[in-house]
């Protein structure tokens, strides 16, 4: 009979047989539930022959990098390499305002950095990096079969940098039969901290698409601080698990305000919180007016450069979840 505990045992055995006694595996971790559960399974199966790589792109949420180190390295004992590539990403994004261009730059830079780090990992004598862990879930499998052809993900990885192709890495996808809620159950069963298991999804391009228009270190900082306050208040109010995803976006417009007897002219934050089951359609979350009032006041008072806060009351469709 199928139980989650059986699934873990079977999957670990399958991976051990597949990888054999000496080959090594690399995989990117993001701090999200999928990549963390994937990494934990690999760790259980082959120990330090699994190498997790975390790329700090300078577009992560507040304290995220420190948190990932703490959870994966200290907490779960995963063999982790952390790379700070913030400068590289932010340099490449200078002057770029088009959302799709930003996505492409962030994606390509990620692969470039990941490949470089992967090529510097030197496994023990006689062994070789042969596999790449991917946190593909069942819905991704379905989508790639029906819309893109089964190996689109592999192809995009291969085409960009070339190195992963040269290394001729084979894919390991331990989560490919699971839905998101099953990955969460699995994470809980494997001792991954509750906070991480229930974390809202965060897009690969990170704050790069939540700072609208040009991405600069100063703009990222404003978006990051505002987002932190919003999420902190959501957690304090006990609402985090009722909401599917919530974040702050920084709009590229200035607005007039007044602070004391001073006229200000500063930027605008848009708050977004949604409820959804599949992210294809979504409703905006109905907060108490009191809650919103408090968040707005905290953001304007605590975040330099913000003079106004708005709440996004658009459903998907016609709006998307993200602003870019
Ligand atoms: P949209 O904005 O398309 O978002 O309604 C639906 C879900 O997808 C996430 N999202 C992304 N995730 N790379 C990602 O990894 C991206 O470029 C990207 N764009 C949107 C979004 O956060 C939401 O959960």
Short mmCIF file of N, CA, C and O in Angstrom, two decimals, residues 115-240:
data_model
loop_
_atom_site.label_atom_id
_atom_site.label_comp_id
_atom_site.label_asym_id
_atom_site.label_seq_id
_atom_site.Cartn_x
_atom_site.Cartn_y
_atom_site.Cartn_z
N UNK A 115 26.90 26.73 -13.40
CA UNK A 115 27.84 25.87 -14.13
C UNK A 115 29.27 26.07 -13.65
O UNK A 115 30.03 25.11 -13.55
N UNK A 116 29.61 27.32 -13.38
CA UNK A 116 30.96 27.61 -12.93
C UNK A 116 31.21 26.91 -11.58
O UNK A 116 32.22 26.22 -11.41
N UNK A 117 30.27 27.05 -10.67
CA UNK A 117 30.42 26.42 -9.36
C UNK A 117 30.45 24.91 -9.51
O UNK A 117 31.29 24.22 -8.90
N UNK A 118 29.56 24.38 -10.35
CA UNK A 118 29.51 22.93 -10.56
C UNK A 118 30.85 22.41 -11.09
O UNK A 118 31.33 21.36 -10.66
N UNK A 119 31.47 23.18 -11.98
CA UNK A 119 32.72 22.72 -12.57
C UNK A 119 33.87 22.77 -11.57
O UNK A 119 34.89 22.11 -11.75
N UNK A 120 33.69 23.55 -10.50
CA UNK A 120 34.75 23.65 -9.50
C UNK A 120 34.61 22.61 -8.39
O UNK A 120 35.50 22.45 -7.56
N UNK A 121 33.48 21.92 -8.37
CA UNK A 121 33.31 20.86 -7.37
C UNK A 121 34.10 19.64 -7.81
O UNK A 121 33.87 19.11 -8.89
N UNK A 122 35.06 19.28 -6.98
CA UNK A 122 35.91 18.14 -7.35
C UNK A 122 35.55 16.95 -6.49
O UNK A 122 35.91 16.88 -5.32
N UNK A 123 34.85 15.98 -7.08
CA UNK A 123 34.49 14.80 -6.30
C UNK A 123 35.74 13.99 -5.94
O UNK A 123 36.81 14.22 -6.50
N UNK A 124 35.57 13.04 -5.04
CA UNK A 124 36.68 12.19 -4.62
C UNK A 124 37.24 11.39 -5.80
O UNK A 124 36.57 11.23 -6.80
N UNK A 125 38.45 10.91 -5.63
CA UNK A 125 39.11 10.14 -6.70
C UNK A 125 38.20 9.10 -7.31
O UNK A 125 37.53 8.36 -6.61
N UNK A 126 38.23 9.04 -8.59
CA UNK A 126 37.53 7.96 -9.27
C UNK A 126 36.04 8.20 -9.45
O UNK A 126 35.37 7.48 -10.16
N UNK A 127 35.50 9.23 -8.80
CA UNK A 127 34.08 9.47 -8.99
C UNK A 127 33.89 10.71 -9.85
O UNK A 127 34.81 11.49 -10.04
N UNK A 128 32.68 10.87 -10.30
CA UNK A 128 32.40 11.95 -11.23
C UNK A 128 31.01 12.48 -10.98
O UNK A 128 30.13 11.73 -10.56
N UNK A 129 30.80 13.77 -11.25
CA UNK A 129 29.44 14.27 -11.19
C UNK A 129 28.71 13.75 -12.43
O UNK A 129 29.11 14.03 -13.55
N UNK A 130 27.69 12.98 -12.18
CA UNK A 130 26.98 12.37 -13.31
C UNK A 130 25.52 12.79 -13.38
O UNK A 130 24.88 12.61 -14.40
N UNK A 131 24.99 13.31 -12.27
CA UNK A 131 23.56 13.59 -12.23
C UNK A 131 23.26 15.01 -11.77
O UNK A 131 24.00 15.60 -10.98
N UNK A 132 22.14 15.50 -12.26
CA UNK A 132 21.62 16.80 -11.86
C UNK A 132 20.24 16.59 -11.23
O UNK A 132 19.35 16.01 -11.85
N UNK A 133 20.09 17.05 -9.99
CA UNK A 133 18.80 16.94 -9.31
C UNK A 133 17.86 18.03 -9.81
O UNK A 133 18.25 19.20 -9.90
N UNK A 134 16.65 17.66 -10.15
CA UNK A 134 15.64 18.67 -10.48
C UNK A 134 14.40 18.43 -9.63
O UNK A 134 13.97 17.30 -9.46
N UNK A 135 13.83 19.53 -9.13
CA UNK A 135 12.66 19.43 -8.25
C UNK A 135 11.35 19.43 -9.02
O UNK A 135 10.37 19.98 -8.55
N UNK A 136 11.34 18.77 -10.17
CA UNK A 136 10.14 18.70 -11.00
C UNK A 136 8.99 18.02 -10.25
O UNK A 136 9.16 16.93 -9.71
N UNK A 137 7.81 18.65 -10.25
CA UNK A 137 6.63 18.03 -9.65
C UNK A 137 5.73 17.46 -10.74
O UNK A 137 5.90 17.77 -11.92
N UNK A 138 4.75 16.68 -10.32
CA UNK A 138 3.86 16.03 -11.29
C UNK A 138 3.18 17.02 -12.23
O UNK A 138 3.16 16.80 -13.45
N UNK A 139 2.64 18.13 -11.71
CA UNK A 139 2.01 19.09 -12.63
C UNK A 139 2.98 19.63 -13.71
O UNK A 139 2.57 19.88 -14.83
N UNK A 140 4.26 19.77 -13.37
CA UNK A 140 5.26 20.21 -14.37
C UNK A 140 5.44 19.13 -15.43
O UNK A 140 5.65 19.43 -16.61
N UNK A 141 5.41 17.88 -14.98
CA UNK A 141 5.58 16.76 -15.92
C UNK A 141 4.45 16.79 -16.94
O UNK A 141 4.67 16.76 -18.15
N UNK A 142 3.22 16.90 -16.43
CA UNK A 142 2.04 16.94 -17.29
C UNK A 142 2.15 18.11 -18.27
O UNK A 142 1.96 17.97 -19.48
N UNK A 143 2.48 19.28 -17.72
CA UNK A 143 2.54 20.47 -18.55
C UNK A 143 3.60 20.33 -19.64
O UNK A 143 3.37 20.69 -20.78
N UNK A 144 4.75 19.76 -19.28
CA UNK A 144 5.80 19.70 -20.28
C UNK A 144 5.48 18.66 -21.35
O UNK A 144 5.84 18.82 -22.49
N UNK A 145 4.71 17.62 -20.98
CA UNK A 145 4.32 16.65 -22.00
C UNK A 145 3.28 17.26 -22.94
O UNK A 145 3.40 17.16 -24.15
N UNK A 146 2.30 17.96 -22.35
CA UNK A 146 1.23 18.44 -23.23
C UNK A 146 1.59 19.72 -23.99
O UNK A 146 1.12 19.92 -25.09
N UNK A 147 2.42 20.57 -23.42
CA UNK A 147 2.67 21.84 -24.10
C UNK A 147 4.05 21.99 -24.71
O UNK A 147 4.22 22.68 -25.69
N UNK A 148 5.04 21.38 -24.12
CA UNK A 148 6.39 21.73 -24.54
C UNK A 148 7.21 20.55 -25.05
O UNK A 148 8.31 20.73 -25.52
N UNK A 149 6.68 19.35 -24.93
CA UNK A 149 7.53 18.20 -25.23
C UNK A 149 8.27 17.84 -23.96
O UNK A 149 8.56 18.71 -23.15
N UNK A 150 8.55 16.57 -23.77
CA UNK A 150 9.00 16.07 -22.48
C UNK A 150 10.35 16.59 -21.99
O UNK A 150 10.60 16.58 -20.80
N UNK A 151 11.24 17.04 -22.87
CA UNK A 151 12.57 17.35 -22.34
C UNK A 151 12.94 18.83 -22.48
O UNK A 151 14.10 19.18 -22.54
N UNK A 152 11.91 19.67 -22.49
CA UNK A 152 12.16 21.10 -22.65
C UNK A 152 13.07 21.68 -21.56
O UNK A 152 13.97 22.46 -21.86
N UNK A 153 12.81 21.28 -20.32
CA UNK A 153 13.63 21.81 -19.22
C UNK A 153 15.09 21.45 -19.41
O UNK A 153 15.97 22.27 -19.21
N UNK A 154 15.32 20.22 -19.78
CA UNK A 154 16.68 19.75 -19.98
C UNK A 154 17.31 20.56 -21.10
O UNK A 154 18.42 21.06 -20.98
N UNK A 155 16.57 20.74 -22.15
CA UNK A 155 17.11 21.47 -23.31
C UNK A 155 17.49 22.89 -22.95
O UNK A 155 18.56 23.34 -23.32
N UNK A 156 16.61 23.59 -22.26
CA UNK A 156 16.94 24.98 -21.95
C UNK A 156 18.20 25.04 -21.10
O UNK A 156 19.06 25.87 -21.32
N UNK A 157 18.33 24.11 -20.16
CA UNK A 157 19.55 24.09 -19.35
C UNK A 157 20.76 23.87 -20.24
O UNK A 157 21.75 24.57 -20.14
N UNK A 158 20.63 22.91 -21.12
CA UNK A 158 21.77 22.54 -21.96
C UNK A 158 22.16 23.63 -22.92
O UNK A 158 23.33 23.88 -23.14
N UNK A 159 21.16 24.27 -23.49
CA UNK A 159 21.46 25.21 -24.55
C UNK A 159 22.16 26.47 -24.09
O UNK A 159 22.91 27.06 -24.85
N UNK A 160 21.91 26.89 -22.88
CA UNK A 160 22.41 28.19 -22.48
C UNK A 160 23.91 28.20 -22.23
O UNK A 160 24.66 28.91 -22.90
N UNK A 161 24.36 27.40 -21.29
CA UNK A 161 25.76 27.52 -20.90
C UNK A 161 26.68 26.57 -21.65
O UNK A 161 27.82 26.89 -21.93
N UNK A 162 26.18 25.38 -21.96
CA UNK A 162 27.01 24.42 -22.66
C UNK A 162 27.73 23.46 -21.73
O UNK A 162 27.91 22.30 -22.06
N UNK A 163 28.07 23.95 -20.53
CA UNK A 163 28.86 23.10 -19.65
C UNK A 163 28.09 21.88 -19.15
O UNK A 163 28.61 20.77 -19.14
N UNK A 164 26.83 22.10 -18.75
CA UNK A 164 26.04 20.97 -18.28
C UNK A 164 25.92 19.93 -19.38
O UNK A 164 25.88 18.74 -19.13
N UNK A 165 25.90 20.42 -20.61
CA UNK A 165 25.83 19.50 -21.74
C UNK A 165 27.15 18.74 -21.88
O UNK A 165 27.17 17.52 -22.06
N UNK A 166 28.26 19.47 -21.76
CA UNK A 166 29.57 18.83 -21.83
C UNK A 166 29.73 17.77 -20.74
O UNK A 166 30.33 16.73 -20.96
N UNK A 167 29.18 18.09 -19.56
CA UNK A 167 29.29 17.14 -18.45
C UNK A 167 28.35 15.95 -18.67
O UNK A 167 28.43 14.97 -17.97
N UNK A 168 27.46 16.08 -19.63
CA UNK A 168 26.51 15.01 -19.97
C UNK A 168 25.75 14.53 -18.74
O UNK A 168 25.65 13.33 -18.46
N UNK A 169 25.22 15.49 -17.99
CA UNK A 169 24.51 15.14 -16.76
C UNK A 169 23.17 14.49 -17.06
O UNK A 169 22.45 14.93 -17.95
N UNK A 170 22.87 13.47 -16.30
CA UNK A 170 21.55 12.85 -16.39
C UNK A 170 20.68 13.43 -15.27
O UNK A 170 21.21 13.83 -14.24
N UNK A 171 19.37 13.43 -15.50
CA UNK A 171 18.48 14.04 -14.52
C UNK A 171 18.00 13.04 -13.46
O UNK A 171 17.71 11.90 -13.78
N UNK A 172 17.90 13.55 -12.22
CA UNK A 172 17.21 12.80 -11.16
C UNK A 172 16.04 13.67 -10.71
O UNK A 172 16.23 14.83 -10.36
N UNK A 173 14.85 13.13 -10.74
CA UNK A 173 13.65 13.91 -10.37
C UNK A 173 12.84 13.15 -9.35
O UNK A 173 11.82 12.55 -9.67
N UNK A 174 13.24 13.19 -8.07
CA UNK A 174 12.56 12.37 -7.06
C UNK A 174 11.11 12.78 -6.79
O UNK A 174 10.35 12.00 -6.24
N UNK A 175 10.74 14.01 -7.18
CA UNK A 175 9.38 14.48 -6.84
C UNK A 175 8.42 14.41 -8.02
O UNK A 175 7.31 14.93 -7.96
N UNK A 176 8.85 13.75 -9.10
CA UNK A 176 8.08 13.85 -10.34
C UNK A 176 6.71 13.17 -10.30
O UNK A 176 5.90 13.34 -11.21
N UNK A 177 6.44 12.39 -9.25
CA UNK A 177 5.11 11.78 -9.15
C UNK A 177 4.23 12.49 -8.13
O UNK A 177 3.11 12.07 -7.87
N UNK A 178 4.73 13.57 -7.56
CA UNK A 178 4.02 14.19 -6.43
C UNK A 178 3.39 15.54 -6.76
O UNK A 178 3.89 16.29 -7.58
N UNK A 179 2.27 15.79 -6.08
CA UNK A 179 1.66 17.12 -6.11
C UNK A 179 2.26 17.95 -4.97
O UNK A 179 2.84 17.40 -4.03
N UNK A 180 2.04 19.26 -5.06
CA UNK A 180 2.63 20.17 -4.08
C UNK A 180 2.28 19.80 -2.63
O UNK A 180 3.14 19.80 -1.76
N UNK A 181 1.00 19.47 -2.37
CA UNK A 181 0.63 19.16 -0.98
C UNK A 181 1.32 17.89 -0.50
O UNK A 181 1.61 17.75 0.69
N UNK A 182 1.61 16.98 -1.43
CA UNK A 182 2.34 15.76 -1.06
C UNK A 182 3.81 16.07 -0.75
O UNK A 182 4.41 15.47 0.14
N UNK A 183 4.37 17.04 -1.50
CA UNK A 183 5.75 17.45 -1.22
C UNK A 183 5.82 18.06 0.18
O UNK A 183 6.76 17.82 0.94
N UNK A 184 4.78 18.82 0.54
CA UNK A 184 4.75 19.42 1.88
C UNK A 184 4.66 18.33 2.95
O UNK A 184 5.39 18.37 3.94
N UNK A 185 3.78 17.33 2.74
CA UNK A 185 3.67 16.21 3.70
C UNK A 185 5.03 15.52 3.85
O UNK A 185 5.47 15.20 4.96
N UNK A 186 5.64 15.29 2.71
CA UNK A 186 6.94 14.61 2.68
C UNK A 186 7.97 15.41 3.46
O UNK A 186 8.73 14.86 4.27
N UNK A 187 7.98 16.71 3.23
CA UNK A 187 8.92 17.60 3.92
C UNK A 187 8.73 17.52 5.43
O UNK A 187 9.70 17.42 6.19
N UNK A 188 7.48 17.53 5.85
CA UNK A 188 7.18 17.48 7.28
C UNK A 188 7.67 16.16 7.88
O UNK A 188 8.30 16.13 8.93
N UNK A 189 7.41 15.08 7.15
CA UNK A 189 7.82 13.75 7.58
C UNK A 189 9.34 13.63 7.68
O UNK A 189 9.87 12.88 8.50
N UNK A 190 10.05 14.37 6.82
CA UNK A 190 11.51 14.27 6.78
C UNK A 190 12.19 15.29 7.69
O UNK A 190 13.41 15.46 7.64
N UNK A 191 11.40 15.98 8.49
CA UNK A 191 11.99 16.87 9.50
C UNK A 191 12.40 18.23 8.98
O UNK A 191 13.24 18.91 9.59
N UNK A 192 11.83 18.66 7.88
CA UNK A 192 12.11 20.00 7.39
C UNK A 192 11.25 21.00 8.16
O UNK A 192 10.06 20.75 8.40
N UNK A 193 11.86 22.11 8.63
CA UNK A 193 11.13 23.04 9.49
C UNK A 193 9.79 23.50 8.90
O UNK A 193 9.70 23.76 7.69
N UNK A 194 8.81 23.56 9.76
CA UNK A 194 7.44 23.97 9.42
C UNK A 194 7.38 25.24 8.56
O UNK A 194 6.68 25.30 7.55
N UNK A 195 8.16 26.23 8.96
CA UNK A 195 8.20 27.52 8.25
C UNK A 195 8.51 27.35 6.78
O UNK A 195 7.93 27.99 5.93
N UNK A 196 9.49 26.49 6.53
CA UNK A 196 9.93 26.27 5.16
C UNK A 196 8.91 25.44 4.39
O UNK A 196 8.61 25.71 3.22
N UNK A 197 8.35 24.44 5.06
CA UNK A 197 7.38 23.56 4.42
C UNK A 197 6.18 24.36 3.90
O UNK A 197 5.64 24.07 2.84
N UNK A 198 5.76 25.37 4.65
CA UNK A 198 4.56 26.12 4.28
C UNK A 198 4.85 27.45 3.60
O UNK A 198 3.97 28.27 3.41
N UNK A 199 6.09 27.65 3.22
CA UNK A 199 6.48 28.92 2.62
C UNK A 199 5.74 29.18 1.31
O UNK A 199 5.57 28.29 0.48
N UNK A 200 5.30 30.42 1.12
CA UNK A 200 4.67 30.81 -0.16
C UNK A 200 5.68 30.63 -1.29
O UNK A 200 6.88 30.80 -1.08
N UNK A 201 5.21 30.34 -2.51
CA UNK A 201 6.14 30.26 -3.63
C UNK A 201 6.78 31.62 -3.91
O UNK A 201 6.20 32.67 -3.61
N UNK A 202 7.98 31.57 -4.45
CA UNK A 202 8.73 32.79 -4.76
C UNK A 202 9.29 32.60 -6.17
O UNK A 202 9.88 31.56 -6.46
N UNK A 203 9.10 33.56 -7.06
CA UNK A 203 9.52 33.34 -8.44
C UNK A 203 11.04 33.28 -8.58
O UNK A 203 11.75 33.94 -7.83
N UNK A 204 11.51 32.50 -9.54
CA UNK A 204 12.95 32.40 -9.81
C UNK A 204 13.63 33.77 -9.94
O UNK A 204 14.69 33.99 -9.35
N UNK A 205 13.05 34.71 -10.70
CA UNK A 205 13.70 36.02 -10.85
C UNK A 205 13.61 36.89 -9.59
O UNK A 205 14.15 38.01 -9.57
N UNK A 206 12.92 36.39 -8.57
CA UNK A 206 12.91 37.06 -7.27
C UNK A 206 12.42 38.49 -7.32
O UNK A 206 11.49 38.83 -8.05
N UNK A 207 13.08 39.34 -6.52
CA UNK A 207 12.68 40.73 -6.44
C UNK A 207 12.95 41.46 -7.75
O UNK A 207 12.49 42.59 -7.94
N UNK A 208 13.68 40.82 -8.65
CA UNK A 208 13.95 41.42 -9.96
C UNK A 208 12.69 41.74 -10.75
O UNK A 208 12.67 42.67 -11.57
N UNK A 209 11.61 40.98 -10.51
CA UNK A 209 10.34 41.30 -11.18
C UNK A 209 9.34 41.95 -10.22
O UNK A 209 8.19 42.20 -10.57
N UNK A 210 9.80 42.23 -9.00
CA UNK A 210 8.93 42.93 -8.04
C UNK A 210 9.40 44.37 -7.84
O UNK A 210 8.73 45.16 -7.19
N UNK A 211 10.57 44.69 -8.38
CA UNK A 211 10.98 46.08 -8.56
C UNK A 211 10.60 46.37 -10.01
O UNK A 211 11.23 45.85 -10.93
N UNK A 212 9.55 47.14 -10.21
CA UNK A 212 9.10 47.38 -11.58
C UNK A 212 10.06 48.34 -12.28
O UNK A 212 10.57 49.29 -11.65
N UNK A 213 10.32 48.07 -13.53
CA UNK A 213 11.27 48.92 -14.26
C UNK A 213 12.70 48.54 -13.90
O UNK A 213 12.99 47.38 -13.61
N UNK A 214 13.59 49.54 -13.90
CA UNK A 214 15.01 49.23 -13.67
C UNK A 214 15.28 48.73 -12.25
O UNK A 214 14.78 49.28 -11.28
N UNK A 215 16.11 47.69 -12.18
CA UNK A 215 16.46 47.09 -10.89
C UNK A 215 17.80 47.65 -10.42
O UNK A 215 18.82 47.44 -11.07
N UNK A 216 17.80 48.38 -9.31
CA UNK A 216 19.06 48.86 -8.74
C UNK A 216 19.13 48.36 -7.29
O UNK A 216 18.09 48.01 -6.71
N UNK A 217 20.32 48.34 -6.70
CA UNK A 217 20.44 47.87 -5.32
C UNK A 217 19.53 48.67 -4.37
O UNK A 217 18.93 48.10 -3.46
N UNK A 218 19.40 49.97 -4.62
CA UNK A 218 18.58 50.82 -3.74
C UNK A 218 17.10 50.43 -3.85
O UNK A 218 16.38 50.35 -2.85
N UNK A 219 16.66 50.21 -5.09
CA UNK A 219 15.26 49.84 -5.31
C UNK A 219 14.96 48.46 -4.70
O UNK A 219 13.91 48.25 -4.12
N UNK A 220 15.91 47.54 -4.87
CA UNK A 220 15.73 46.19 -4.31
C UNK A 220 15.58 46.28 -2.79
O UNK A 220 14.73 45.61 -2.20
N UNK A 221 16.39 47.13 -2.19
CA UNK A 221 16.35 47.27 -0.73
C UNK A 221 14.97 47.75 -0.27
O UNK A 221 14.41 47.22 0.70
N UNK A 222 14.41 48.72 -0.97
CA UNK A 222 13.08 49.24 -0.61
C UNK A 222 12.03 48.14 -0.72
O UNK A 222 11.23 47.91 0.19
N UNK A 223 12.03 47.43 -1.85
CA UNK A 223 11.05 46.35 -2.06
C UNK A 223 11.20 45.27 -0.99
O UNK A 223 10.21 44.76 -0.46
N UNK A 224 12.44 44.94 -0.67
CA UNK A 224 12.74 43.89 0.31
C UNK A 224 12.23 44.26 1.71
O UNK A 224 11.60 43.44 2.38
N UNK A 225 12.48 45.49 2.12
CA UNK A 225 12.06 45.93 3.45
C UNK A 225 10.53 45.97 3.55
O UNK A 225 9.95 45.53 4.54
N UNK A 226 9.89 46.50 2.51
CA UNK A 226 8.42 46.59 2.53
C UNK A 226 7.81 45.20 2.56
O UNK A 226 6.86 44.92 3.31
N UNK A 227 8.37 44.30 1.75
CA UNK A 227 7.87 42.92 1.69
C UNK A 227 7.99 42.26 3.06
O UNK A 227 7.07 41.57 3.52
N UNK A 228 9.11 42.49 3.71
CA UNK A 228 9.36 41.87 5.01
C UNK A 228 8.30 42.29 6.04
O UNK A 228 7.77 41.46 6.78
N UNK A 229 8.00 43.59 6.04
CA UNK A 229 7.00 44.10 6.99
C UNK A 229 5.62 43.49 6.71
O UNK A 229 4.92 43.04 7.61
N UNK A 230 5.25 43.44 5.43
CA UNK A 230 3.95 42.89 5.04
C UNK A 230 3.82 41.43 5.50
O UNK A 230 2.85 41.05 6.16
N UNK A 231 4.84 40.63 5.19
CA UNK A 231 4.81 39.21 5.56
C UNK A 231 4.83 39.04 7.08
O UNK A 231 4.12 38.19 7.64
N UNK A 232 5.63 39.85 7.74
CA UNK A 232 5.69 39.78 9.20
C UNK A 232 4.31 40.03 9.82
O UNK A 232 3.88 39.32 10.73
N UNK A 233 3.62 41.02 9.31
CA UNK A 233 2.28 41.34 9.83
C UNK A 233 1.28 40.22 9.51
O UNK A 233 0.41 39.90 10.31
N UNK A 234 1.41 39.65 8.32
CA UNK A 234 0.53 38.53 7.94
C UNK A 234 0.72 37.36 8.91
O UNK A 234 -0.24 36.76 9.38
N UNK A 235 1.97 37.07 9.22
CA UNK A 235 2.26 35.97 10.15
C UNK A 235 1.74 36.29 11.55
O UNK A 235 1.14 35.45 12.20
N UNK A 236 1.98 37.53 11.98
CA UNK A 236 1.53 37.95 13.31
C UNK A 236 0.02 37.81 13.45
O UNK A 236 -0.50 37.45 14.50
N UNK A 237 -0.70 38.10 12.36
CA UNK A 237 -2.16 38.03 12.39
C UNK A 237 -2.66 36.59 12.22
O UNK A 237 -3.87 36.34 12.20
N UNK A 238 -1.72 35.64 12.05
CA UNK A 238 -2.11 34.24 11.89
C UNK A 238 -2.75 33.93 10.54
O UNK A 238 -3.52 32.98 10.40
N UNK A 239 -2.44 34.75 9.52
CA UNK A 239 -3.11 34.59 8.22
C UNK A 239 -2.25 33.91 7.16
O UNK A 239 -2.71 33.62 6.06
N UNK A 240 -0.98 33.64 7.50
CA UNK A 240 -0.03 33.21 6.46
C UNK A 240 -0.53 31.99 5.69
O UNK A 240 -0.42 31.94 4.47
#
